[in-house]
mmCIF file of N, CA and C in Angstrom:
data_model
loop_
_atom_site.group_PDB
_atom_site.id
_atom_site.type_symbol
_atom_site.label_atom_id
_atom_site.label_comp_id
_atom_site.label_asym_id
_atom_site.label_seq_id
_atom_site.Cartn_x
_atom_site.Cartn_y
_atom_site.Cartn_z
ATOM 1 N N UNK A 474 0.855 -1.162 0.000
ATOM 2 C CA UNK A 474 0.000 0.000 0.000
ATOM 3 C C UNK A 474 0.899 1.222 0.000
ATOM 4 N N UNK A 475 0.354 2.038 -0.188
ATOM 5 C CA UNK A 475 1.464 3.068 -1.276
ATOM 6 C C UNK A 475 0.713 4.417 -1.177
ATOM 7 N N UNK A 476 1.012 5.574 -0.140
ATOM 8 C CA UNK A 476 0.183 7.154 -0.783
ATOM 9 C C UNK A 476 1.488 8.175 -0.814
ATOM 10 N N UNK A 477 0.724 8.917 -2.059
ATOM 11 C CA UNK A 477 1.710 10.383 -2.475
ATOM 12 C C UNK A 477 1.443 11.670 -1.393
ATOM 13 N N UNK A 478 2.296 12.103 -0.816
ATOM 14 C CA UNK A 478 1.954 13.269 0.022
ATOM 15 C C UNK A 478 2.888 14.313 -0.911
ATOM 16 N N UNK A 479 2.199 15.937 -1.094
ATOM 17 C CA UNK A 479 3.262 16.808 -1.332
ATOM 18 C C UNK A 479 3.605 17.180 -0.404
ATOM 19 N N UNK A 480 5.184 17.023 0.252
ATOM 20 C CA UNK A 480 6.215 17.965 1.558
ATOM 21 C C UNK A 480 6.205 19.113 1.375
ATOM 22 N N UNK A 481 6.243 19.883 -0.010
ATOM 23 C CA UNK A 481 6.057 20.916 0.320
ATOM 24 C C UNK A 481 4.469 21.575 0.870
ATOM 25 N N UNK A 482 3.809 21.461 1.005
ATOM 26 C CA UNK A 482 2.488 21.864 1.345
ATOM 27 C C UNK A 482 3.135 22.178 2.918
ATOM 28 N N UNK A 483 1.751 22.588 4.175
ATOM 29 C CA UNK A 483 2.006 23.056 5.408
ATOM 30 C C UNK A 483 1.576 22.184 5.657
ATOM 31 N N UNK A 484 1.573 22.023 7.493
ATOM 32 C CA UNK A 484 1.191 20.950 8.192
ATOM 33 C C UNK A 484 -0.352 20.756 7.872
ATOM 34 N N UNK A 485 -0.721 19.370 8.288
ATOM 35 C CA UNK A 485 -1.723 18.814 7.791
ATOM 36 C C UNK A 485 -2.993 19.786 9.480
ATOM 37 N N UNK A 486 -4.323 20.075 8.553
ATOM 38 C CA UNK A 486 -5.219 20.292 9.552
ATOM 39 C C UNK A 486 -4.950 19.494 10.992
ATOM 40 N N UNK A 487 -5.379 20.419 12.311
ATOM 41 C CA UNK A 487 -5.257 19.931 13.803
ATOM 42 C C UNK A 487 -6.282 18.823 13.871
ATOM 43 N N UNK A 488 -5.484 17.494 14.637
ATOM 44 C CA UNK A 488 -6.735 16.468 14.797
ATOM 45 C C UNK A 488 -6.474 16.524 16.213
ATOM 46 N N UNK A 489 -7.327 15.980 16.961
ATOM 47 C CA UNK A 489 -7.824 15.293 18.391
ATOM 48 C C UNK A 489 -6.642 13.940 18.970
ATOM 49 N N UNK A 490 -6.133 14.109 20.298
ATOM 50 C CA UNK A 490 -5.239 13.210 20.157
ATOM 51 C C UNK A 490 -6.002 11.401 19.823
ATOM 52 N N UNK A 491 -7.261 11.074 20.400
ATOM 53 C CA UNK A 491 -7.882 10.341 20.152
ATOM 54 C C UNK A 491 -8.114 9.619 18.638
ATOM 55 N N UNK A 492 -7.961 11.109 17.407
ATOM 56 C CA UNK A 492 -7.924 10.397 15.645
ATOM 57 C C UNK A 492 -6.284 9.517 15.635
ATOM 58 N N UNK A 493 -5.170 10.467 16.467
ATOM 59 C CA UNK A 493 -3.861 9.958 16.882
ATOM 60 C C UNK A 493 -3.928 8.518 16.920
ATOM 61 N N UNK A 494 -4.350 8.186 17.742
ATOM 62 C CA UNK A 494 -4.522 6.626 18.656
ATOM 63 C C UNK A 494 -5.280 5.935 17.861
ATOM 64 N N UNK A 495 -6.223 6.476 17.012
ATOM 65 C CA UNK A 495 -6.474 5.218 16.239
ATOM 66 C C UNK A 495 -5.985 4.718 15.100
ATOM 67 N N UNK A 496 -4.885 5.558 14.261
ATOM 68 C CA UNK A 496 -3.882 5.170 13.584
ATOM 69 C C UNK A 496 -2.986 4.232 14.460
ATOM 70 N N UNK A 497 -2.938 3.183 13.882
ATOM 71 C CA UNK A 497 -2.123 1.791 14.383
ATOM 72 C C UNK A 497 -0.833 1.506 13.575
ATOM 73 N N UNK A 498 0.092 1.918 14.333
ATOM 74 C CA UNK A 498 1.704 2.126 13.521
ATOM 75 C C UNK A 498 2.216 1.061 14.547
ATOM 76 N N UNK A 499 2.788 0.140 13.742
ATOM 77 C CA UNK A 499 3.512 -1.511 14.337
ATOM 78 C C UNK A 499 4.935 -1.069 13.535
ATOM 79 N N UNK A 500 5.837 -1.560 14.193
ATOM 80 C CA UNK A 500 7.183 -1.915 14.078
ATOM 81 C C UNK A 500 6.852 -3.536 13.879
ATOM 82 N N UNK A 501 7.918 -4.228 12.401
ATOM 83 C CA UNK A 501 7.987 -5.598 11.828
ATOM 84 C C UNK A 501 9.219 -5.519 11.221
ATOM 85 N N UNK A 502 9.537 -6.735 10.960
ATOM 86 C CA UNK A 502 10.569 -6.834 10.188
ATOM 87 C C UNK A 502 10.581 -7.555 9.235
ATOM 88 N N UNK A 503 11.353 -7.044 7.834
ATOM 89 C CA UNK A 503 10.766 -7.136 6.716
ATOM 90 C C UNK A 503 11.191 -9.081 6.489
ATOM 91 N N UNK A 504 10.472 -10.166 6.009
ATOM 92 C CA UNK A 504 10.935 -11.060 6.043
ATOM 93 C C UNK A 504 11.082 -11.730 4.418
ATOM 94 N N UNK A 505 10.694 -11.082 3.830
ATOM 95 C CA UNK A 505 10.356 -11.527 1.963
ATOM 96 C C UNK A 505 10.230 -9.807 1.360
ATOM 97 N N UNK A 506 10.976 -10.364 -0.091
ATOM 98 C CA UNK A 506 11.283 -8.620 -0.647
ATOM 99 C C UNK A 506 11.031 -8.945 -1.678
ATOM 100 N N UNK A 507 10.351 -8.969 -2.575
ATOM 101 C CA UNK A 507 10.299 -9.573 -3.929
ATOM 102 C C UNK A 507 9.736 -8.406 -5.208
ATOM 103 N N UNK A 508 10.238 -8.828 -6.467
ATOM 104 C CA UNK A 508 9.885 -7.559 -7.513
ATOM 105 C C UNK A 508 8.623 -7.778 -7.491
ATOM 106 N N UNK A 509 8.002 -6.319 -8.656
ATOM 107 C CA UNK A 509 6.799 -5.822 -8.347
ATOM 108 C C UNK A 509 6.816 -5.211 -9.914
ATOM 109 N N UNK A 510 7.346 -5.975 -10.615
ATOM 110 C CA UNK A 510 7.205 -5.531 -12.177
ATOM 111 C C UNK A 510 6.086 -5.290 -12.867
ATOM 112 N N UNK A 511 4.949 -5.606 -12.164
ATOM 113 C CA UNK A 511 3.725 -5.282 -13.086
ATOM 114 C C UNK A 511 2.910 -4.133 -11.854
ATOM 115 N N UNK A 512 3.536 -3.291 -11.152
ATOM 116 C CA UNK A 512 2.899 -2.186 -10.401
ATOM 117 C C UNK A 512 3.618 -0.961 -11.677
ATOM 118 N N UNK A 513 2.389 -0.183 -11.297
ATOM 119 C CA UNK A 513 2.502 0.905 -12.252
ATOM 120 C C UNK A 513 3.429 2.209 -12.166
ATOM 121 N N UNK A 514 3.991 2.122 -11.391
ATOM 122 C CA UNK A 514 4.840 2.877 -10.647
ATOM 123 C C UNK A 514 6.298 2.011 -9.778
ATOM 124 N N UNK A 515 7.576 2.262 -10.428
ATOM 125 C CA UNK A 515 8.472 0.719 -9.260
ATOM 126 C C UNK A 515 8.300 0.599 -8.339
ATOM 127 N N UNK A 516 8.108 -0.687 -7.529
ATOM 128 C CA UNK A 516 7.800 -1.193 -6.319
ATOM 129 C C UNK A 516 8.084 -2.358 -5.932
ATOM 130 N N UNK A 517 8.197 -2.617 -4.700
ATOM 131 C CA UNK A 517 8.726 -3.943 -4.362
ATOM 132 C C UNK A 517 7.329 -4.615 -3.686
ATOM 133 N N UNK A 518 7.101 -6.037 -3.626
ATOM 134 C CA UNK A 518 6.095 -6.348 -2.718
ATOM 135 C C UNK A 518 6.600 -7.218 -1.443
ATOM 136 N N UNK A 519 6.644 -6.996 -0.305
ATOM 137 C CA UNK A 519 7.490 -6.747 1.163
ATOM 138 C C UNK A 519 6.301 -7.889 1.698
ATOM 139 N N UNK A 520 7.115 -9.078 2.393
ATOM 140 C CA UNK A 520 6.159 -9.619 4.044
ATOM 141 C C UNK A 520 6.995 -9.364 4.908
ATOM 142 N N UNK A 521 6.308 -8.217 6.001
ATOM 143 C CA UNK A 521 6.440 -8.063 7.242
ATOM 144 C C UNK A 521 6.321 -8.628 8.388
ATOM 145 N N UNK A 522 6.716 -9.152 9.209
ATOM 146 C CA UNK A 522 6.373 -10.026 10.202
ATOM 147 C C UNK A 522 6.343 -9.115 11.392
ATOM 148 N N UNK A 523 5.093 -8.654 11.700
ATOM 149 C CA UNK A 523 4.447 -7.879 13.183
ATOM 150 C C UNK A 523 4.445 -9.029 14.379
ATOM 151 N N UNK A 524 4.683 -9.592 14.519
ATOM 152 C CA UNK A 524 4.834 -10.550 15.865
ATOM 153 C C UNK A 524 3.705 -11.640 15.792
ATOM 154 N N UNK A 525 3.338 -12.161 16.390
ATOM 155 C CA UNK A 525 2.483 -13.127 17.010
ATOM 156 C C UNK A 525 0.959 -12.629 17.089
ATOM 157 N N UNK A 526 1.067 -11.303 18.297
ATOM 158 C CA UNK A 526 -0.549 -10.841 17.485
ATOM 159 C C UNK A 526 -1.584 -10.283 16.098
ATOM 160 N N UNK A 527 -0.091 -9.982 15.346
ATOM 161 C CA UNK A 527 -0.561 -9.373 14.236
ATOM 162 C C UNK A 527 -0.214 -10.395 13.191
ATOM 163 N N UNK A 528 0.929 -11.106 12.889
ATOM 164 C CA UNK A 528 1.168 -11.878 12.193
ATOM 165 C C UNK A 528 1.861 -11.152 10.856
ATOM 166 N N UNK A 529 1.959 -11.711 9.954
ATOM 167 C CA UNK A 529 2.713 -11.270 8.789
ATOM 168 C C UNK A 529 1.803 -10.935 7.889
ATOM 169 N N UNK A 530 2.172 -9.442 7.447
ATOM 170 C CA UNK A 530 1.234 -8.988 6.359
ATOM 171 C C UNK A 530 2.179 -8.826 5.231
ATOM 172 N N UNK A 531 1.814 -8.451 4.120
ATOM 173 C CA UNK A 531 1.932 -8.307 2.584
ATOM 174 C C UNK A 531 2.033 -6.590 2.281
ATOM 175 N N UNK A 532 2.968 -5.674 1.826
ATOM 176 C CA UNK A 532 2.492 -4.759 1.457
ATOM 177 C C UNK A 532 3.412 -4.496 0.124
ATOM 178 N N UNK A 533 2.924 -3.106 -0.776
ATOM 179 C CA UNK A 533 3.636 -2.730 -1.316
ATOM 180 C C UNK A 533 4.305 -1.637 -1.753
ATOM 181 N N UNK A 534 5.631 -1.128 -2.173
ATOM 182 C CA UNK A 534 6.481 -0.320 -1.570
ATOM 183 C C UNK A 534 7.213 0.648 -2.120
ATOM 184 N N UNK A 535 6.710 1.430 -2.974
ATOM 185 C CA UNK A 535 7.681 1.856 -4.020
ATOM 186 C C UNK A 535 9.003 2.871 -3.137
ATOM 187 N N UNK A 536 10.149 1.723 -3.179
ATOM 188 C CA UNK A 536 11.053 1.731 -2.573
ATOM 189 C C UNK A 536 12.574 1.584 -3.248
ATOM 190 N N UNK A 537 12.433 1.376 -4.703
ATOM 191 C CA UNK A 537 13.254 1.144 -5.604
ATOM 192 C C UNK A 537 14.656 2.062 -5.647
ATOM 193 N N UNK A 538 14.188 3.076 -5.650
ATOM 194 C CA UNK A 538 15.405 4.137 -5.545
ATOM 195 C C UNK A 538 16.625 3.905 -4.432
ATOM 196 N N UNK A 539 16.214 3.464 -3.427
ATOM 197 C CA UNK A 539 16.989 3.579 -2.201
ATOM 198 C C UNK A 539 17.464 1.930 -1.739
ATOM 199 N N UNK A 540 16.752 1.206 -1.887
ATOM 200 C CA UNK A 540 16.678 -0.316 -1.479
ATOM 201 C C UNK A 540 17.142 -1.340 -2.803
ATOM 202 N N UNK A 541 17.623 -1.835 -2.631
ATOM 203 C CA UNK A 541 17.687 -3.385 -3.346
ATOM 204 C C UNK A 541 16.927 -4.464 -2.561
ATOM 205 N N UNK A 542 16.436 -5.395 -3.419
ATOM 206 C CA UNK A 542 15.831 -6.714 -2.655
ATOM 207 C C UNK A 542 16.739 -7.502 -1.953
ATOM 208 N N UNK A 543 18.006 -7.766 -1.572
ATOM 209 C CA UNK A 543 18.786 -8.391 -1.424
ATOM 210 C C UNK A 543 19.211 -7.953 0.278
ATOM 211 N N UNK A 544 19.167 -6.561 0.219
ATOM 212 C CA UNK A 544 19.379 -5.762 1.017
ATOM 213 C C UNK A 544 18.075 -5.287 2.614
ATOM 214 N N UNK A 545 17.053 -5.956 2.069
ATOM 215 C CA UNK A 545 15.744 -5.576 2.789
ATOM 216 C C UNK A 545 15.682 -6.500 3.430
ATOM 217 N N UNK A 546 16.055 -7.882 3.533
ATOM 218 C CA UNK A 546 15.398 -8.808 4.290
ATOM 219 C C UNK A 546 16.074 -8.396 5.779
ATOM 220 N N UNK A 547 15.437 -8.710 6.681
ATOM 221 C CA UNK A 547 15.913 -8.284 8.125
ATOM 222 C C UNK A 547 15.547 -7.037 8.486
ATOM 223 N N UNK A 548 15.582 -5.910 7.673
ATOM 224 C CA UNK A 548 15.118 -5.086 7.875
ATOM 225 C C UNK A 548 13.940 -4.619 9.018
ATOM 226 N N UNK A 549 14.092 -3.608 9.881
ATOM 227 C CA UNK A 549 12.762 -3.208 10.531
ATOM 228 C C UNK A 549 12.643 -2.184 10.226
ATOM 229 N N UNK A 550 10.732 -1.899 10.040
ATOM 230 C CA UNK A 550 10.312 -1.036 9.138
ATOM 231 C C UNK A 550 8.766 -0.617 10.172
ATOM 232 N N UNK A 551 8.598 0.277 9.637
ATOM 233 C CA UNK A 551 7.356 0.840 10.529
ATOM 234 C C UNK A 551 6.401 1.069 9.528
ATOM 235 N N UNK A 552 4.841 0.749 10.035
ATOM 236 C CA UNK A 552 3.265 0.590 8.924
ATOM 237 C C UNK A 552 2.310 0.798 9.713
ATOM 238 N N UNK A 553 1.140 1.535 9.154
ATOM 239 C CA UNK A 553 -0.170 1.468 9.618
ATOM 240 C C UNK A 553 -0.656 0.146 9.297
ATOM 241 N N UNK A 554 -0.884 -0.497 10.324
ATOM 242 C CA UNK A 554 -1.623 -1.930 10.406
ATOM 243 C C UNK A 554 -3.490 -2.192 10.234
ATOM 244 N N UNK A 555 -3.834 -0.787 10.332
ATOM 245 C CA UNK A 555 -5.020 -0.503 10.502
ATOM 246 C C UNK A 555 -5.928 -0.018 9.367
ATOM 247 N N UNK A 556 -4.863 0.041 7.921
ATOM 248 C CA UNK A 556 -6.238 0.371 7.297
ATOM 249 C C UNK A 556 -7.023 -0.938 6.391
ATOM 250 N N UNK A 557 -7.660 -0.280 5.857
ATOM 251 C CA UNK A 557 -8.278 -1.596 4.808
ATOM 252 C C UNK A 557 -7.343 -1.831 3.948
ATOM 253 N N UNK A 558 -7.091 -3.399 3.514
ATOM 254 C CA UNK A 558 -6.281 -3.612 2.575
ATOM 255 C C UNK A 558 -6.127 -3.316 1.028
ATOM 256 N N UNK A 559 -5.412 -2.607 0.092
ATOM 257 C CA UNK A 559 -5.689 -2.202 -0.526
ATOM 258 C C UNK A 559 -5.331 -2.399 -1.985
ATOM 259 N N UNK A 560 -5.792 -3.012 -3.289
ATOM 260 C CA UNK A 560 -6.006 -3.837 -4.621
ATOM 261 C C UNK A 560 -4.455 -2.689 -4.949
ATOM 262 N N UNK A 561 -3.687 -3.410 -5.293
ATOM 263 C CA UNK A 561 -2.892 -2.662 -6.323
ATOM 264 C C UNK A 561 -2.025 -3.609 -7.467
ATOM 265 N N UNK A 562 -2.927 -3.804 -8.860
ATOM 266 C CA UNK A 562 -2.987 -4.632 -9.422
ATOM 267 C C UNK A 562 -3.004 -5.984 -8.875
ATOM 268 N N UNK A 563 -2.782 -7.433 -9.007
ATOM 269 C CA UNK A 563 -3.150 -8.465 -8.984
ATOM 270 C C UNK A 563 -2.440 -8.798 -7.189
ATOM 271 N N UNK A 564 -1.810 -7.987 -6.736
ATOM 272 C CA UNK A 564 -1.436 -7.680 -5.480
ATOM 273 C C UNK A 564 -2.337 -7.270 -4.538
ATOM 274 N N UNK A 565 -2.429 -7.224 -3.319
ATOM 275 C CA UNK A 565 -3.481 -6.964 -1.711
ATOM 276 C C UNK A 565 -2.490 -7.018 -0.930
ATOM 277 N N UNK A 566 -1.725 -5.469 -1.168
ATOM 278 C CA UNK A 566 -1.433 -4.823 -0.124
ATOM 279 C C UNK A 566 -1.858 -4.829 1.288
ATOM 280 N N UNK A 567 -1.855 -5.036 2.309
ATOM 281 C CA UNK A 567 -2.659 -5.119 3.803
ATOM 282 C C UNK A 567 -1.608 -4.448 4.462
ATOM 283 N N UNK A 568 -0.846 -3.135 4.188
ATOM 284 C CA UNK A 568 -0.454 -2.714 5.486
ATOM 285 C C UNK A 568 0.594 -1.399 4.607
ATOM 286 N N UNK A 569 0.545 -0.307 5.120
ATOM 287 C CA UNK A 569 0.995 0.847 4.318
ATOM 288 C C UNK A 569 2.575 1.124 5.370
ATOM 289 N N UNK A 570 3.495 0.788 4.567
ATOM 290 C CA UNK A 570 4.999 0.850 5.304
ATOM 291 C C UNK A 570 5.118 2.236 5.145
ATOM 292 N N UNK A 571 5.668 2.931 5.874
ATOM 293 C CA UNK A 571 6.252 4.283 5.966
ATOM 294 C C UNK A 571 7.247 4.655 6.182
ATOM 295 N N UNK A 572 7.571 5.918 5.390
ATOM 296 C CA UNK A 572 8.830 5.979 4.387
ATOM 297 C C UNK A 572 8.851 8.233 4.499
ATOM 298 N N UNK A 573 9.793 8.737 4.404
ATOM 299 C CA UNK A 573 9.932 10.510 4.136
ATOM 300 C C UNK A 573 10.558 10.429 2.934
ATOM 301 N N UNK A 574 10.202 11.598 2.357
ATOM 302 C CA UNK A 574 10.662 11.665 0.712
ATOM 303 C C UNK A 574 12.187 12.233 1.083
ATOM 304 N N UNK A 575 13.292 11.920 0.058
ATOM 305 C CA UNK A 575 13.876 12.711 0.220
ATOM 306 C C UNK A 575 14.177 13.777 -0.813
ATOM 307 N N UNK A 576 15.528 14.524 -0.652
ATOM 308 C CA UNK A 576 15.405 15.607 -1.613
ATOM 309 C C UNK A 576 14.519 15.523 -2.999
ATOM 310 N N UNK A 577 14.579 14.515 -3.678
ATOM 311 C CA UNK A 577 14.345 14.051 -5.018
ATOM 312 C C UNK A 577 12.689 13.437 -4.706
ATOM 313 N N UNK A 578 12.316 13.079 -3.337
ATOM 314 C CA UNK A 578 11.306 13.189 -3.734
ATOM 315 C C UNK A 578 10.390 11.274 -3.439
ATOM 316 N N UNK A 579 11.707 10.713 -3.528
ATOM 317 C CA UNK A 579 12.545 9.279 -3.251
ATOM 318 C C UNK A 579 11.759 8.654 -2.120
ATOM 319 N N UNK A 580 11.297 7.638 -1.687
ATOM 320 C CA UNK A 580 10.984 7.144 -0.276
ATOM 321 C C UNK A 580 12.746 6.769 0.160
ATOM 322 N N UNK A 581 12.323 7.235 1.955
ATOM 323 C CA UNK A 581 13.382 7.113 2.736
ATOM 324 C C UNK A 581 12.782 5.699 3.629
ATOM 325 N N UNK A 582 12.933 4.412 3.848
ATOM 326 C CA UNK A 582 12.157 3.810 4.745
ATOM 327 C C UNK A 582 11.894 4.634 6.493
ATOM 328 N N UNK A 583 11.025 4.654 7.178
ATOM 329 C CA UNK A 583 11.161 5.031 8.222
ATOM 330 C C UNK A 583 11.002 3.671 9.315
ATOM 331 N N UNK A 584 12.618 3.887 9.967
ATOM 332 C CA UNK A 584 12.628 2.520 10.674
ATOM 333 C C UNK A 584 13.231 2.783 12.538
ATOM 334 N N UNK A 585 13.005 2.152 13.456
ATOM 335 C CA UNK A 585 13.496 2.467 14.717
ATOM 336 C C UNK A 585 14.925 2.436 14.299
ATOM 337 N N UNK A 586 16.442 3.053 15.494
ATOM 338 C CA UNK A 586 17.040 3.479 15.360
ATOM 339 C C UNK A 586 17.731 2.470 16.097
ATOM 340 N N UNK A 587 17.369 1.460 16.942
ATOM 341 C CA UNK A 587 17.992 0.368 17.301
ATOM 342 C C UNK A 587 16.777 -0.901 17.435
ATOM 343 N N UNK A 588 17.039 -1.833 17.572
ATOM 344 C CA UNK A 588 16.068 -2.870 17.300
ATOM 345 C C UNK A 588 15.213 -3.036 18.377
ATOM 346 N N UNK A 589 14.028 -3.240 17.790
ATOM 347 C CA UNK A 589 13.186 -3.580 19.059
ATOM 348 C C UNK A 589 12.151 -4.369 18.786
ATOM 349 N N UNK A 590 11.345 -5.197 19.524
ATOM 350 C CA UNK A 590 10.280 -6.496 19.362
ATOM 351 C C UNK A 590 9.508 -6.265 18.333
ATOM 352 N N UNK A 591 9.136 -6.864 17.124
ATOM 353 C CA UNK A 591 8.190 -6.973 16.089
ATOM 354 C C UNK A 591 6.903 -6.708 17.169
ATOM 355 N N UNK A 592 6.188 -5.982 16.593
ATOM 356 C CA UNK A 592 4.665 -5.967 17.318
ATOM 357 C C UNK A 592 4.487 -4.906 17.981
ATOM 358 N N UNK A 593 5.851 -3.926 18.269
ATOM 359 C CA UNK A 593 5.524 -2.712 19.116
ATOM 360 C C UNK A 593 4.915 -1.816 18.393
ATOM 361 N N UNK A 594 3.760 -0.714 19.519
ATOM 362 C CA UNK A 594 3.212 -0.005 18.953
ATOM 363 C C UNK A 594 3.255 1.204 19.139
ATOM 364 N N UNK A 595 4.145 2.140 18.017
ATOM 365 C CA UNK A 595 4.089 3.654 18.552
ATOM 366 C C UNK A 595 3.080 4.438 18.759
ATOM 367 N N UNK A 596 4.180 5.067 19.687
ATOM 368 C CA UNK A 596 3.565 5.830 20.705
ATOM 369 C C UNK A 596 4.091 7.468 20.755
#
């Protein structure tokens, strides 16, 4: 699962800390990295492994610029676990990994800074 934000724009309208909390952002680690040659845009299609309560989801990643497949497995990566899963071609995305553009515009993965349990939930 995959959305375009423009960075340059201003901060997004004030929400309630409560809309906060119901966005469900899990820390997983990436366990399968595989091409994504028939997404319309380059992308990889990623299984994450969220722990035991969440289990391993499927997403997909346009991550090409920065990542090799070779290079991703092990990886920990941070996703909204919470939205509906979402058709992107013959693929079902179930979990939107998150990523900051960089200069170019590029996904940056956004990942914890030292390792910590598949399944945690930021906070």
């Amino acid at each position: 699962m995959h959305v375009t934000h423009d960075s340059s724009a201003g901060p997004a309208e004030t929400i309630g800390f409560d809309q906060f909390l119901a966005v469900d952002i899990r820390v997983g680690t990436i366990v399968e990295a595989l091409p994504f040659p028939e997404a319309r845009k380059p992308a990889f299609k990623l299984v994450i492994d969220f722990g035991p309560v969440i289990g391993r989801k499927r997403s997909s990643a346009q991550i090409t610029e920065h990542y090799r497949l070779e290079e991703l497995h092990g990886r920990q990566v941070a996703a909204v676990v919470n939205f509906p899963p979402r058709q992107i071609g013959k693929f079902m995305s179930e979990v939107l990994t998150l990523g900051f553009p960089d200069a170019e515009g590029k996904v940056v993965l956004f990942h914890p800074g030292e390792p910590v349990p598949n399944g945690g939930r930021l906070f």
